[in-house]
Short mmCIF file of C-alpha atoms in Angstrom, two decimals:
data_model
loop_
_atom_site.label_atom_id
_atom_site.label_comp_id
_atom_site.label_asym_id
_atom_site.label_seq_id
_atom_site.Cartn_x
_atom_site.Cartn_y
_atom_site.Cartn_z
CA MET A 16 36.84 35.27 -110.43
CA ALA A 17 33.54 33.96 -112.08
CA ALA A 18 33.77 32.14 -115.00
CA ILE A 19 30.55 31.37 -115.89
CA TYR A 20 27.73 34.32 -115.13
CA SER A 21 24.32 32.23 -115.22
CA LEU A 22 22.79 29.10 -115.66
CA TYR A 23 19.50 29.08 -116.94
CA ILE A 24 17.56 25.30 -117.74
CA ILE A 25 14.08 25.93 -120.06
CA ASN A 26 11.69 23.53 -120.93
CA LYS A 27 10.39 22.54 -124.23
CA SER A 28 7.83 25.07 -124.49
CA GLY A 29 9.73 27.62 -123.59
CA GLY A 30 9.39 28.63 -119.76
CA LEU A 31 11.99 29.11 -117.25
CA ILE A 32 12.18 26.31 -115.19
CA TYR A 33 15.80 26.31 -113.28
CA TYR A 34 17.68 29.57 -113.06
CA LYS A 35 21.20 30.60 -111.07
CA ASP A 36 23.19 33.45 -110.75
CA TYR A 37 27.08 32.46 -110.20
CA GLY A 38 28.15 36.59 -110.48
CA SER A 39 26.35 40.11 -109.73
CA ALA A 40 28.66 40.42 -113.35
CA GLY A 41 24.85 39.23 -115.05
CA ARG A 42 22.59 39.62 -111.95
CA MET A 43 18.68 40.59 -113.54
CA ASP A 44 15.70 39.81 -111.95
CA THR A 45 12.92 37.57 -111.91
CA ASN A 46 11.68 38.64 -114.09
CA ASP A 47 14.01 39.80 -117.18
CA THR A 48 15.28 36.07 -116.76
CA LEU A 49 11.64 34.76 -117.09
CA ARG A 50 11.89 37.23 -120.50
CA LEU A 51 15.18 35.96 -121.54
CA ALA A 52 14.75 32.36 -121.10
CA SER A 53 11.16 33.14 -123.76
CA LEU A 54 13.27 35.31 -125.96
CA TRP A 55 15.73 33.17 -126.28
CA HIS A 56 13.12 29.48 -127.21
CA SER A 57 12.64 31.84 -129.96
CA MET A 58 15.47 32.74 -131.36
CA HIS A 59 16.63 29.26 -131.12
CA ALA A 60 13.29 28.20 -132.96
CA ILE A 61 13.93 31.02 -135.85
CA SER A 62 17.64 29.90 -135.78
CA GLN A 63 16.30 26.81 -137.29
CA GLN A 64 14.18 27.83 -139.56
CA LEU A 65 16.49 30.47 -141.26
CA SER A 66 20.13 28.45 -141.54
CA PRO A 67 20.47 27.93 -145.73
CA VAL A 68 21.89 24.19 -145.15
CA SER A 69 18.91 21.39 -143.29
CA GLY A 70 18.82 19.22 -140.60
CA CYS A 71 20.18 22.68 -138.32
CA PHE A 72 19.79 22.21 -134.17
CA GLY A 73 19.48 25.30 -133.71
CA VAL A 74 22.37 28.08 -132.76
CA GLU A 75 25.39 26.66 -129.99
CA LEU A 76 26.98 29.75 -129.24
CA LEU A 77 26.49 33.27 -129.04
CA GLU A 78 29.75 35.33 -128.50
CA ALA A 79 29.70 39.26 -127.79
CA ASP A 80 32.03 41.85 -126.18
CA THR A 81 31.19 40.74 -122.86
CA PHE A 82 29.69 37.92 -122.60
CA ASP A 83 29.41 34.55 -124.21
CA LEU A 84 26.40 32.52 -124.55
CA HIS A 85 26.58 28.79 -125.37
CA CYS A 86 23.58 26.28 -125.69
CA PHE A 87 22.45 22.70 -125.56
CA GLN A 88 19.15 20.79 -126.26
CA SER A 89 17.85 18.34 -125.36
CA LEU A 90 16.46 15.14 -127.48
CA THR A 91 13.37 15.92 -125.84
CA GLY A 92 13.64 19.88 -125.96
CA THR A 93 14.81 20.80 -122.63
CA LYS A 94 17.51 23.66 -123.35
CA PHE A 95 20.55 24.11 -121.01
CA PHE A 96 22.49 26.96 -121.26
CA VAL A 97 24.76 28.86 -119.71
CA VAL A 98 26.47 33.02 -119.85
CA CYS A 99 30.02 33.13 -119.08
CA GLU A 100 33.08 35.17 -119.70
CA PRO A 101 33.46 35.72 -123.11
CA GLY A 102 36.65 32.94 -124.33
CA THR A 103 35.84 30.66 -121.67
CA GLN A 104 36.19 26.63 -123.04
CA HIS A 105 35.01 23.68 -122.23
CA MET A 106 31.40 24.67 -121.35
CA GLU A 107 29.98 22.31 -123.72
CA LEU A 108 31.18 19.55 -121.20
CA LEU A 109 29.83 21.29 -118.43
CA LEU A 110 26.42 21.38 -120.28
CA LYS A 111 26.13 17.30 -121.02
CA HIS A 112 27.23 17.07 -117.52
CA ILE A 113 24.53 19.33 -116.12
CA TYR A 114 21.88 17.00 -118.58
CA GLU A 115 23.06 14.48 -117.11
CA LEU A 116 23.11 15.58 -113.23
CA TYR A 117 18.94 16.75 -114.39
CA THR A 118 18.13 13.24 -116.10
CA ASP A 119 19.72 11.73 -112.82
CA TYR A 120 18.22 14.00 -109.90
CA VAL A 121 15.00 15.36 -111.31
CA LEU A 122 13.97 13.00 -113.98
CA LYS A 123 14.23 10.00 -111.78
CA ASN A 124 12.23 11.97 -108.53
CA PRO A 125 8.62 10.80 -108.37
CA PHE A 126 8.22 14.22 -106.62
CA TYR A 127 9.00 16.52 -109.59
CA GLU A 128 6.68 17.09 -112.80
CA MET A 129 7.55 17.49 -116.02
CA GLU A 130 7.95 20.60 -117.38
CA MET A 131 7.84 22.73 -114.17
CA PRO A 132 10.01 24.74 -112.03
CA ILE A 133 12.70 22.24 -110.63
CA ARG A 134 13.26 22.53 -106.37
CA CYS A 135 15.14 19.32 -106.02
CA GLU A 136 17.65 19.18 -102.74
CA LEU A 137 19.78 16.84 -104.79
CA PHE A 138 20.03 18.37 -108.10
CA ASP A 139 20.82 21.76 -106.02
CA ILE A 140 23.82 20.33 -104.34
CA ASN A 141 25.43 18.51 -106.87
CA LEU A 142 25.12 21.29 -109.13
CA THR A 143 26.74 23.95 -107.34
CA GLN A 144 29.61 20.43 -107.10
CA ALA A 145 29.64 20.04 -110.54
CA VAL A 146 30.36 23.82 -110.89
CA GLN A 147 32.55 24.56 -108.52
CA LYS A 148 35.11 21.55 -109.33
CA ASP A 149 34.60 22.94 -113.32
CA ARG A 150 36.03 26.37 -111.73
CA VAL A 151 38.63 24.56 -110.26
CA ALA A 152 39.39 23.49 -113.28
CA LEU A 153 39.39 26.69 -114.95
CA LEU A 154 41.84 27.88 -113.11
CA GLY A 155 44.02 24.33 -113.22
CA ARG A 156 44.24 25.19 -116.70
CA MET B 13 40.60 -31.00 -123.18
CA ILE B 14 40.61 -29.40 -119.83
CA GLY B 15 37.37 -29.88 -117.72
CA VAL B 16 36.22 -33.03 -119.77
CA GLY B 17 34.36 -35.36 -117.35
CA LYS B 18 34.30 -32.04 -115.09
CA ILE B 19 30.32 -31.16 -116.63
CA LYS B 20 27.27 -33.21 -114.97
CA GLN B 21 24.43 -34.45 -116.98
CA TYR B 22 21.62 -34.42 -115.18
CA SER B 23 18.86 -36.03 -116.00
CA ASN B 24 15.98 -33.94 -114.25
CA VAL B 25 15.61 -31.07 -114.51
CA LEU B 26 15.50 -30.33 -110.44
CA ASP B 27 18.74 -31.99 -109.81
CA LYS B 28 20.47 -29.06 -111.54
CA PRO B 29 21.70 -26.58 -108.67
CA LEU B 30 19.88 -23.23 -108.55
CA SER B 31 21.21 -20.49 -110.60
CA LYS B 32 22.77 -18.10 -108.39
CA GLY B 33 20.76 -15.25 -110.57
CA LYS B 34 21.98 -12.93 -112.74
CA GLN B 35 24.27 -10.62 -109.96
CA GLU B 36 22.69 -7.14 -111.40
CA VAL B 37 21.07 -4.67 -112.55
CA SER B 38 20.69 -1.44 -113.95
CA LEU B 39 20.81 1.21 -111.76
CA SER B 40 18.34 4.21 -114.02
CA ALA B 41 16.66 1.17 -115.21
CA PHE B 42 14.92 0.29 -111.57
CA ALA B 43 15.51 3.69 -110.57
CA PHE B 44 12.87 5.35 -113.25
CA LEU B 45 11.05 1.92 -112.11
CA PHE B 46 10.93 3.21 -108.31
CA SER B 47 9.97 6.23 -109.32
CA GLU B 48 6.79 5.02 -111.30
CA LEU B 49 5.84 3.27 -108.07
CA VAL B 50 5.93 6.04 -106.04
CA GLN B 51 4.28 7.81 -108.28
CA TYR B 52 1.24 5.48 -109.06
CA ASN B 53 0.80 5.28 -105.29
CA GLN B 54 1.07 9.03 -104.11
CA THR B 55 -2.43 9.45 -107.28
CA GLN B 56 -4.45 6.81 -104.69
CA VAL B 57 -4.12 8.68 -101.46
CA ASP B 58 -4.80 11.36 -99.89
CA ASN B 59 -2.25 11.97 -97.41
CA ILE B 60 1.23 10.62 -96.31
CA ALA B 61 1.19 8.08 -94.10
CA GLU B 62 -0.82 5.82 -96.69
CA LEU B 63 1.42 6.70 -98.93
CA GLU B 64 4.35 5.30 -96.88
CA ARG B 65 2.01 2.52 -95.79
CA ARG B 66 1.09 1.30 -100.07
CA LEU B 67 4.89 1.90 -99.80
CA GLU B 68 5.81 -0.70 -97.00
CA ASP B 69 2.62 -3.13 -98.68
CA ALA B 70 4.72 -3.00 -101.85
CA GLY B 71 7.73 -3.96 -100.35
CA TYR B 72 6.54 -6.86 -97.40
CA SER B 73 6.23 -8.55 -100.61
CA VAL B 74 9.46 -8.67 -102.08
CA GLY B 75 10.59 -9.28 -98.75
CA ALA B 76 8.44 -12.52 -98.38
CA ARG B 77 9.87 -13.80 -101.92
CA VAL B 78 13.19 -12.53 -100.90
CA LEU B 79 12.93 -14.58 -97.85
CA GLU B 80 12.27 -17.36 -100.09
CA LEU B 81 14.59 -17.68 -103.05
CA LEU B 82 17.78 -16.64 -100.46
CA CYS B 83 16.96 -19.26 -98.10
CA HIS B 84 16.49 -21.79 -101.09
CA ARG B 85 19.41 -20.29 -102.43
CA ASP B 86 22.27 -19.49 -100.44
CA LYS B 87 21.23 -21.49 -96.58
CA GLY B 88 20.43 -25.15 -98.39
CA ASN B 89 16.43 -24.82 -96.99
CA ARG B 90 17.43 -23.42 -93.91
CA ARG B 91 16.40 -20.44 -91.96
CA GLU B 92 17.39 -18.63 -89.53
CA THR B 93 15.38 -19.32 -86.26
CA ARG B 94 17.90 -16.97 -83.66
CA LEU B 95 17.07 -13.08 -82.65
CA LEU B 96 20.03 -12.18 -84.10
CA GLY B 97 20.66 -14.65 -87.09
CA ILE B 98 17.80 -13.35 -88.54
CA LEU B 99 19.06 -9.66 -88.30
CA SER B 100 22.26 -10.57 -90.00
CA PHE B 101 20.70 -12.23 -92.02
CA VAL B 102 19.38 -9.25 -93.34
CA HIS B 103 21.92 -6.69 -93.05
CA SER B 104 24.67 -9.15 -94.85
CA THR B 105 22.80 -11.63 -96.69
CA VAL B 106 19.48 -10.21 -97.97
CA TRP B 107 20.74 -6.68 -98.38
CA LYS B 108 23.99 -7.68 -100.32
CA VAL B 109 21.73 -9.42 -102.78
CA LEU B 110 18.95 -6.09 -102.77
CA PHE B 111 21.89 -3.63 -102.96
CA GLY B 112 24.80 -5.18 -103.53
CA LYS B 113 26.30 -4.07 -100.72
CA VAL B 114 26.18 -5.12 -96.76
CA ALA B 115 24.58 -2.86 -94.81
CA ASP B 116 26.73 -0.04 -92.77
CA SER B 117 25.21 -0.61 -89.16
CA LEU B 118 23.67 -3.26 -87.12
CA GLU B 119 22.93 -1.57 -84.00
CA LYS B 120 20.51 -2.49 -80.70
CA GLY B 121 18.44 0.13 -79.66
CA THR B 122 19.63 1.68 -76.59
CA GLU B 123 16.26 3.09 -75.12
CA HIS B 124 14.03 -0.63 -75.90
CA GLU B 125 15.40 -3.58 -75.53
CA ASP B 126 12.65 -4.61 -78.59
CA GLU B 127 14.47 -2.86 -81.03
CA TYR B 128 17.47 -3.05 -83.36
CA MET B 129 18.21 -0.18 -86.07
CA ILE B 130 19.81 -1.15 -90.01
CA SER B 131 21.59 2.44 -91.01
CA GLU B 132 22.85 3.35 -94.39
CA LYS B 133 24.23 6.35 -95.02
CA GLU B 134 22.79 6.44 -98.40
CA LEU B 135 19.76 4.24 -98.84
CA LEU B 136 19.91 3.11 -102.64
CA VAL B 137 16.10 3.68 -103.54
CA ASN B 138 16.85 6.98 -102.31
CA ARG B 139 19.97 8.14 -104.32
CA PHE B 140 17.20 10.21 -106.56
CA ILE B 141 14.66 11.15 -104.71
CA SER B 142 14.86 14.87 -103.08
CA ILE B 143 11.25 15.36 -100.69
CA PRO B 144 9.84 18.16 -101.01
CA LYS B 145 9.68 19.99 -97.39
CA ASP B 146 5.48 20.41 -97.43
CA MET B 147 5.86 16.57 -97.13
CA GLY B 148 7.99 16.55 -93.91
CA THR B 149 9.64 13.90 -92.62
CA PHE B 150 8.25 11.05 -95.65
CA ASN B 151 11.05 9.12 -96.33
CA CYS B 152 10.86 6.59 -99.40
CA GLY B 153 12.90 3.70 -97.62
CA ALA B 154 8.97 3.39 -96.54
CA PHE B 155 9.60 0.19 -99.47
CA VAL B 156 12.79 -1.40 -97.97
CA ALA B 157 11.23 -0.63 -94.50
CA GLY B 158 8.40 -3.15 -96.14
CA ILE B 159 11.00 -5.49 -97.66
CA VAL B 160 12.39 -6.18 -93.96
CA ARG B 161 8.97 -6.53 -92.32
CA GLY B 162 8.09 -8.83 -95.32
CA VAL B 163 11.68 -10.51 -94.74
CA LEU B 164 11.46 -10.40 -90.48
CA ASP B 165 7.05 -11.97 -90.74
CA SER B 166 7.88 -14.72 -92.88
CA ALA B 167 10.72 -16.27 -90.33
CA GLY B 168 8.76 -16.39 -87.85
CA PHE B 169 9.83 -12.87 -86.04
CA PRO B 170 6.62 -10.48 -86.03
CA ALA B 171 7.92 -6.62 -86.30
CA VAL B 172 6.89 -2.57 -86.80
CA VAL B 173 10.03 -1.66 -89.54
CA THR B 174 9.77 2.08 -89.82
CA ALA B 175 12.55 3.56 -92.39
CA HIS B 176 13.26 7.11 -90.94
CA PHE B 177 16.22 10.14 -91.85
CA VAL B 178 18.39 10.73 -89.09
CA PRO B 179 20.47 13.98 -89.42
CA VAL B 180 24.62 13.32 -89.06
CA GLU B 181 26.72 15.85 -88.03
CA GLY B 182 28.49 17.35 -90.36
CA GLN B 183 26.84 16.11 -93.38
CA LEU B 184 24.62 17.57 -96.09
CA ARG B 185 22.33 14.88 -96.01
CA PRO B 186 20.57 12.77 -93.28
CA ARG B 187 21.17 9.30 -92.99
CA THR B 188 18.68 6.32 -93.27
CA THR B 189 17.64 4.27 -90.38
CA ILE B 190 15.23 1.72 -90.06
CA LEU B 191 14.03 0.70 -87.54
CA ILE B 192 12.61 -3.01 -86.34
CA LYS B 193 10.45 -3.04 -83.12
CA PHE B 194 10.11 -6.92 -82.11
CA ALA B 195 6.55 -8.25 -81.14
CA GLU B 196 6.60 -9.06 -77.66
CA GLU B 197 6.16 -13.03 -78.34
CA VAL B 198 9.32 -13.13 -80.16
CA LEU B 199 11.64 -12.06 -77.26
CA ARG B 200 9.65 -13.88 -75.02
CA ARG B 201 10.44 -16.94 -77.13
CA GLU B 202 14.13 -15.93 -77.89
CA ALA B 203 14.36 -15.75 -73.92
CA ARG B 204 12.91 -19.11 -73.47
CA LEU B 205 15.47 -20.43 -76.01
CA GLY B 206 18.14 -19.28 -74.16
#
């Protein structure tokens, strides 16, 4: 069972800087992921403009028949979103945790260039652990 | 009242005991500062050996100051004069003050008489750092190696100190070993002292 299908991180200009696939159900090729990332970026921006109430920060959850998309935007405009099975709980917490990992293992790494694709071994290791843990917790619930 | 009469009044500021200092600083703040140090030095060099040397130099001045401070604060202005003494001083006292813990291990090199190794499972400066593949064996622990060299050199034990990644079986991440190779004169003096 794969609760989470995939994880995306996009920089503040809509470029995909990290993509990880966790289950074959949502598998896409590289071009598709890039397209989806920038599409989501624009949609997110439009949703802010469309909001009838002021102070809207954009879409946080998109529910569809076959998947849920949870999005978290950091203060600097970097967006994290996961595509998961419909009805999966506690995704905001996972996203917050992933954001924490990003600030630790990506931003504090002197060899990472801002806004560029993330290639950090420690981030990968800790992310895998976090997702694994989340999955175990999910099975336990 | 409790404690009345216990507080000494020092007329001279120099008679006051040196404060222990604040024990800890924020790890995040340090990590960002160190990251910036590495990034700045990266812009100043065109090869990795040079970058390693610059980090080591930065550490050297930290080491020289740390020795001075700790000798005054912990040892009543005395410093170690024997080889094993200074090594355990680095391994425990210096490590504890800088990284909040004693180093994982201190060993004598098996192949050479003049080599000693301080190993750490996860060096504090490397906690958030992933070395890109194209940088090969570069280790930011060069900064710590510089600190160790600074302490040893200022204490009268000139040595060549380098930092290396050593893979550990059954572990995802390699550990860092600080290799200390003492100068000939140090060993000669040590032999004379018996």
